[in-house]
């Protein structure tokens, strides 16, 4: 995914084009977002399975979590020359020359017909009263003084919010509201609303001279870019190669998942189920299930590998072990702890000579991370391939 984004950015000259389209005040943030997006693609899942569907699914998950998070209060740069829309709570501590208070002609909130009534004085270790309440006509008279106190607190808080809103303006406060219809005064004011409370204040209208010059803000340097005209490529170029690559990725992910499920309980011998059952487990095509069943059977039947899966040979084993390495997280396919050493195993579909250097750097990083988790033990790393071959890297 990272390589694909890199090609898109460079062939489309997108960095310069986004910079030219963005407002000067937002240009640095836009370019920073592009850089952060490409970095996210590189760091996703420690860079192990950089497939496009997995990346899109991760983005969807991040978006769902972001929508459920509470917004940051006053997460605004006060120096930006722009209109800021804030709640009153988030505007505390901020000031502006002109402040518009919108939707100020509203009535009291709907009646609270159920809830908890709690009276807990500040100097007490426990509440002096705690009870549930329902509709007003079902509350009785014994708690009237508590409800009266609660209403007084609510009114005071309402006045406090109005004070905060009104005092944000250093030069001009504009109070706006929609004329009410139900229960409103003849002029549309809702009695008791903030608009009604401020309606007795004399309005001041500032008349600007007709020939007043319009202030112009300085902008950054203009961008001039040639019209982007990419070369036309044949639609089927690379299609077959990409299909093969995607099939290999799917097979690798399915084999990882199957081995994790078969070895998670450290039971020996570890029996591989029939392909049709594997297909139901992993929700994969029967042909793929048959392929990975044969590969997993060969790996688990290899005598050299038995000590990594048979619990009588090791002290502890864990699949998909995540370890914090600096600011990122690395994930070991399988970590197996013996009396004097620990093995970090990585499953690979193939191990080509051209890939050894890259895998060597990856496993060196694994050894460094595991050394902090297993002090005093020798850390060894190896790659296991479906043919049952163990290739140690040191």
XYZ file of C-alpha atoms in Angstrom, residues 50-358:
309
model
C 0.375 -4.422 3.373
C -2.603 -5.442 1.242
C -5.026 -2.814 -0.022
C -8.202 -4.438 1.469
C -6.532 -4.720 4.894
C -5.452 -1.066 4.743
C -8.947 0.116 3.781
C -10.473 -1.940 6.603
C -8.015 -0.371 9.066
C -8.978 3.117 7.879
C -12.660 2.255 8.334
C -11.966 1.105 11.893
C -10.004 4.254 12.709
C -12.805 6.403 11.334
C -15.431 4.623 13.430
C -13.342 5.095 16.577
C -12.708 8.744 15.756
C -16.441 9.395 15.384
C -17.095 7.867 18.815
C -14.408 9.893 20.580
C -15.402 13.050 22.436
C -14.240 16.214 20.651
C -11.401 18.224 22.152
C -12.532 21.452 23.778
C -11.143 24.630 22.269
C -8.986 22.672 19.829
C -8.611 25.809 17.710
C -5.731 28.079 16.870
C -6.822 31.484 18.116
C -4.396 33.198 15.706
C -6.088 31.828 12.579
C -8.077 34.496 10.731
C -11.250 32.454 10.360
C -14.735 32.075 11.775
C -14.722 29.684 14.725
C -17.902 27.849 15.735
C -17.716 26.782 19.380
C -19.940 25.650 22.191
C -20.005 27.968 25.175
C -18.089 25.493 27.321
C -15.298 25.173 24.758
C -15.118 28.968 24.364
C -14.140 29.513 28.004
C -10.897 31.444 28.182
C -11.107 32.626 24.566
C -11.934 36.115 23.323
C -12.654 37.669 19.943
C -13.436 41.121 18.626
C -16.847 40.028 17.331
C -18.924 37.240 18.871
C -22.281 36.003 17.592
C -24.523 34.191 20.070
C -26.842 32.043 17.951
C -30.073 30.243 18.828
C -30.539 32.417 21.901
C -34.341 32.596 21.704
C -35.082 29.110 22.977
C -37.279 27.990 25.840
C -36.329 25.884 28.831
C -35.364 22.274 28.111
C -37.966 19.547 28.213
C -39.162 18.387 31.621
C -37.040 15.806 33.358
C -39.614 13.129 34.156
C -37.208 10.600 35.625
C -33.771 10.612 37.206
C -31.749 10.676 40.395
C -32.031 13.348 43.069
C -28.826 13.649 45.084
C -27.909 16.150 47.790
C -24.211 15.940 48.644
C -22.797 18.940 50.517
C -19.214 19.811 49.680
C -17.945 19.285 53.228
C -19.644 15.908 53.692
C -18.140 12.484 53.108
C -21.420 11.052 51.889
C -24.666 12.342 50.391
C -27.396 13.412 52.768
C -30.109 12.397 50.320
C -30.290 9.979 47.383
C -33.509 8.950 45.669
C -35.143 8.350 42.315
C -37.878 10.556 40.952
C -40.503 10.314 38.237
C -43.115 12.736 36.903
C -43.810 15.852 38.928
C -47.305 14.782 39.992
C -45.889 11.551 41.447
C -43.073 13.040 43.554
C -44.967 14.002 46.689
C -44.165 17.015 48.893
C -41.408 15.637 51.161
C -38.670 16.482 48.665
C -39.985 19.844 47.484
C -37.144 21.734 49.180
C -34.578 19.567 47.397
C -36.204 20.075 44.013
C -36.360 23.826 44.687
C -32.634 23.862 45.499
C -31.896 21.856 42.339
C -33.867 24.351 40.251
C -31.972 27.249 41.854
C -28.681 25.588 40.968
C -29.865 25.090 37.386
C -30.890 28.729 37.019
C -27.568 29.900 38.439
C -25.676 27.700 35.984
C -27.797 29.112 33.155
C -26.848 32.657 34.179
C -23.205 31.606 34.439
C -23.255 30.279 30.869
C -24.853 33.480 29.614
C -22.147 35.480 31.368
C -19.420 33.385 29.752
C -20.997 33.735 26.302
C -21.518 37.489 26.549
C -18.062 38.277 27.878
C -16.219 36.513 25.029
C -16.748 39.621 22.868
C -14.131 42.364 23.158
C -15.850 44.842 20.804
C -19.196 43.626 19.474
C -21.746 41.044 20.660
C -24.466 39.965 18.239
C -27.384 38.041 19.755
C -29.466 36.014 17.311
C -32.510 33.801 17.592
C -35.502 32.448 15.703
C -38.870 33.973 16.564
C -40.912 31.606 18.678
C -44.495 30.612 17.945
C -45.799 28.455 20.777
C -46.050 30.352 24.059
C -43.992 33.297 22.769
C -44.647 36.993 23.347
C -46.272 39.038 20.560
C -42.868 40.107 19.234
C -41.690 36.479 18.981
C -39.510 36.529 22.092
C -39.672 33.456 24.310
C -40.011 34.629 27.878
C -36.988 33.695 29.972
C -34.739 33.023 26.979
C -31.340 34.676 26.713
C -32.617 36.782 23.832
C -35.463 38.019 26.023
C -33.125 38.793 28.932
C -30.884 40.902 26.679
C -33.674 42.537 24.684
C -33.833 45.565 27.008
C -30.275 46.561 26.060
C -30.128 49.339 23.464
C -28.938 48.195 20.064
C -26.004 49.942 18.464
C -25.756 49.988 14.701
C -22.363 50.785 13.234
C -22.658 52.598 9.899
C -19.516 52.188 7.817
C -18.746 54.907 5.233
C -19.774 53.942 1.724
C -16.272 54.550 0.390
C -14.482 52.733 3.188
C -11.537 50.822 1.725
C -11.694 47.063 1.946
C -8.767 45.597 3.810
C -6.937 42.910 1.897
C -5.071 40.170 3.616
C -1.753 39.063 2.274
C -1.569 35.606 0.837
C 1.285 33.293 0.210
C 3.012 32.889 -3.130
C 0.846 31.612 -5.948
C 1.396 28.184 -7.441
C 1.602 27.754 -11.202
C 1.507 24.154 -12.350
C 1.278 22.649 -15.825
C -1.876 20.741 -16.687
C -1.464 17.187 -15.512
C -1.730 14.781 -18.416
C -0.637 11.275 -17.410
C 0.317 8.687 -19.956
C -2.466 6.339 -21.016
C -1.689 2.763 -19.981
C -3.263 -0.403 -21.247
C -6.021 -1.535 -18.910
C -4.760 -5.123 -18.686
C -1.089 -4.336 -17.986
C 0.019 -6.209 -14.874
C -3.414 -7.667 -14.196
C -2.282 -11.283 -14.218
C 0.769 -10.517 -12.078
C -1.325 -8.591 -9.556
C -3.833 -11.467 -9.364
C -1.050 -13.933 -8.596
C 0.380 -11.592 -5.977
C -2.997 -11.150 -4.287
C -3.551 -14.927 -4.262
C -0.163 -15.378 -2.601
C -1.033 -12.779 0.054
C -4.400 -14.426 0.734
C -2.714 -17.813 1.065
C -0.103 -16.443 3.455
C -2.703 -14.784 5.679
C -4.889 -17.909 5.716
C -1.912 -20.138 6.616
C -0.942 -17.793 9.463
C -4.482 -17.839 10.815
C -4.757 -21.630 10.595
C -1.436 -22.229 12.373
C -2.385 -19.763 15.089
C -5.689 -21.553 15.693
C -4.174 -25.049 15.655
C -1.330 -24.231 18.077
C -2.964 -21.775 20.467
C -3.715 -24.394 23.150
C -0.269 -26.085 22.994
C -1.765 -29.571 22.574
C 0.267 -32.336 20.957
C -0.098 -34.027 18.572
C -1.640 -31.169 16.666
C -4.102 -32.520 14.116
C -5.091 -30.579 11.006
C -8.843 -30.876 10.270
C -10.366 -31.617 6.891
C -10.273 -28.819 4.274
C -14.047 -28.341 4.297
C -13.953 -27.625 8.022
C -11.041 -25.217 7.550
C -13.035 -23.427 4.853
C -15.861 -22.891 7.361
C -13.392 -21.744 10.043
C -11.675 -19.157 7.878
C -14.527 -18.365 5.470
C -12.231 -19.057 2.514
C -12.614 -20.929 -0.815
C -12.337 -24.745 -0.620
C -9.293 -24.758 -2.941
C -7.435 -22.386 -0.644
C -8.442 -24.435 2.415
C -7.066 -27.591 0.767
C -3.766 -25.858 -0.032
C -3.130 -24.482 3.445
C -4.231 -27.756 5.082
C -1.493 -29.587 3.158
C 1.098 -26.928 4.018
C 0.199 -26.833 7.724
C 0.269 -30.651 7.911
C 3.765 -30.750 6.461
C 5.045 -28.058 8.832
C 3.600 -29.752 11.923
C 4.856 -33.180 10.842
C 8.476 -32.057 10.385
C 10.631 -33.594 13.131
C 12.948 -30.571 13.294
C 9.994 -28.299 14.086
C 8.293 -30.479 16.708
C 10.147 -28.837 19.599
C 8.456 -25.525 18.756
C 4.927 -26.974 18.960
C 5.122 -29.896 21.403
C 4.693 -28.427 24.935
C 6.880 -31.097 26.552
C 9.922 -29.495 24.891
C 9.440 -25.842 25.944
C 8.486 -23.813 28.986
C 6.160 -21.308 27.340
C 4.831 -20.414 23.885
C 2.611 -17.643 22.597
C 1.203 -16.880 19.150
C 0.894 -13.325 17.801
C 2.899 -11.849 20.671
C 2.960 -8.050 20.466
C 5.958 -6.136 21.839
C 6.443 -2.367 22.000
C 9.557 -1.311 20.111
C 10.139 2.407 20.549
C 7.070 4.153 19.177
C 5.795 1.155 17.217
C 4.537 -2.349 17.977
C 6.068 -5.486 16.485
C 4.190 -8.769 16.381
C 5.864 -12.175 16.519
C 4.097 -15.023 14.717
C 5.220 -17.379 17.505
C 7.530 -16.960 20.500
C 8.803 -20.145 22.167
C 10.705 -19.970 25.471
C 13.141 -22.715 26.500
C 15.318 -22.965 29.621
C 18.175 -20.851 28.285
C 16.907 -19.317 25.060
C 13.853 -17.955 23.311
C 12.994 -18.464 19.644
C 11.065 -15.870 17.644
C 9.515 -17.608 14.662
C 8.133 -15.971 11.541
C 6.030 -17.870 9.009
C 6.703 -17.091 5.344
C 5.133 -18.559 2.236
C 8.468 -18.416 0.414
C 12.054 -17.491 1.222
C 13.824 -16.235 -1.866
C 17.504 -15.334 -1.929
C 16.575 -11.797 -2.991
C 14.460 -11.410 0.161
C 17.007 -12.586 2.705
C 18.541 -9.159 3.317
C 15.173 -7.557 4.015
